[in-house]
Amino acid sequence: MTVHLGDPARHFFMTRSVARVMGLDLHAALHGGTLSPETYAGMVTACRGCALVEACESWLSQQAQVSETPPPGCCNTDTYCRLRKAH
């Protein structure tokens, strides 16, 4: 089975956008040591293979406040929640 990976730039910004909506700064987490470069790259790659891209973009467009959780079905939920807990 071949997995189609989406555009790297699109998913890089989606990964950062979900984090931002959750009140997270991935750049600061990376430089603060709570997020490794490998995990960050893995988050973007996982997002690139996600089947819920349109649902995620819709969720992002509806967020007016900080959310405690990522969108339903997010493939990076565990990492986002771990970072939020460490935040």
Tab-separated table of C-alpha atoms in Angstrom:
chain	number	residue	atom	x	y	z
A	1	MET	CA	0.000	0.000	0.000
A	2	THR	CA	1.374	3.386	-1.015
A	3	VAL	CA	0.646	6.417	1.136
A	4	HIS	CA	0.349	9.705	-0.715
A	5	LEU	CA	2.115	12.499	1.147
A	6	GLY	CA	0.774	16.018	0.807
A	7	ASP	CA	2.711	19.195	0.114
A	8	PRO	CA	5.444	19.676	2.748
A	9	ALA	CA	4.947	23.453	3.037
A	10	ARG	CA	1.172	23.164	3.453
A	11	HIS	CA	1.506	20.572	6.211
A	12	PHE	CA	4.358	22.400	7.925
A	13	PHE	CA	2.052	25.401	8.304
A	14	MET	CA	-0.915	23.245	9.309
A	15	THR	CA	1.179	21.597	12.041
A	16	ARG	CA	2.247	25.011	13.318
A	17	SER	CA	-1.316	26.359	13.056
A	18	VAL	CA	-2.798	23.578	15.179
A	19	ALA	CA	-0.058	24.184	17.744
A	20	ARG	CA	-0.751	27.919	17.753
A	21	VAL	CA	-4.492	27.348	18.284
A	22	MET	CA	-3.532	25.177	21.261
A	23	GLY	CA	-1.379	27.972	22.678
A	24	LEU	CA	1.865	26.211	21.757
A	25	ASP	CA	4.975	27.648	20.124
A	26	LEU	CA	6.766	24.800	18.359
A	27	HIS	CA	9.811	26.977	17.692
A	28	ALA	CA	10.160	27.720	21.414
A	29	ALA	CA	9.537	24.053	22.288
A	30	LEU	CA	12.237	23.046	19.842
A	31	HIS	CA	14.754	25.487	21.267
A	32	GLY	CA	13.677	24.785	24.841
A	33	GLY	CA	14.317	21.065	24.468
A	34	THR	CA	10.746	19.818	24.917
A	35	LEU	CA	10.470	19.006	21.201
A	36	SER	CA	13.244	17.234	19.311
A	37	PRO	CA	13.953	18.044	15.657
A	38	GLU	CA	13.140	14.408	14.809
A	39	THR	CA	9.752	14.578	16.532
A	40	TYR	CA	8.962	17.890	14.841
A	41	ALA	CA	9.839	16.449	11.424
A	42	GLY	CA	7.770	13.355	12.252
A	43	MET	CA	4.774	15.536	13.101
A	44	VAL	CA	4.915	17.250	9.723
A	45	THR	CA	5.385	13.934	7.900
A	46	ALA	CA	2.449	12.383	9.785
A	47	CYS	CA	0.319	15.391	8.881
A	48	ARG	CA	1.338	14.997	5.229
A	49	GLY	CA	-0.096	11.462	5.253
A	50	CYS	CA	-3.304	12.313	7.112
A	51	ALA	CA	-6.664	11.662	5.458
A	52	LEU	CA	-8.390	14.405	7.482
A	53	VAL	CA	-6.759	17.470	5.923
A	54	GLU	CA	-9.993	19.196	4.882
A	55	ALA	CA	-11.578	18.543	8.290
A	56	CYS	CA	-8.478	19.952	9.977
A	57	GLU	CA	-8.518	23.082	7.825
A	58	SER	CA	-12.206	23.543	8.609
A	59	TRP	CA	-11.510	23.101	12.344
A	60	LEU	CA	-8.677	25.635	12.156
A	61	SER	CA	-10.909	28.180	10.409
A	62	GLN	CA	-13.502	27.911	13.193
A	63	GLN	CA	-11.161	28.444	16.145
A	64	ALA	CA	-11.561	31.819	17.852
A	65	GLN	CA	-10.027	30.857	21.196
A	66	VAL	CA	-7.235	28.674	22.506
A	67	SER	CA	-8.209	25.014	22.290
A	68	GLU	CA	-7.075	22.446	24.842
A	69	THR	CA	-7.084	19.716	22.204
A	70	PRO	CA	-6.191	19.372	18.526
A	71	PRO	CA	-8.869	18.627	15.937
A	72	PRO	CA	-10.699	15.294	16.231
A	73	GLY	CA	-8.703	12.445	14.712
A	74	CYS	CA	-5.431	14.399	14.582
A	75	CYS	CA	-2.506	12.064	13.986
A	76	ASN	CA	-0.322	14.248	16.243
A	77	THR	CA	-2.687	14.370	19.224
A	78	ASP	CA	-0.270	12.604	21.588
A	79	THR	CA	2.584	14.975	20.823
A	80	TYR	CA	0.444	18.111	21.017
A	81	CYS	CA	-1.056	17.013	24.330
A	82	ARG	CA	2.373	16.144	25.750
A	83	LEU	CA	3.683	19.561	24.747
A	84	ARG	CA	0.623	21.276	26.189
A	85	LYS	CA	1.107	19.441	29.471
A	86	ALA	CA	4.793	20.485	29.542
A	87	HIS	CA	3.802	24.065	28.678
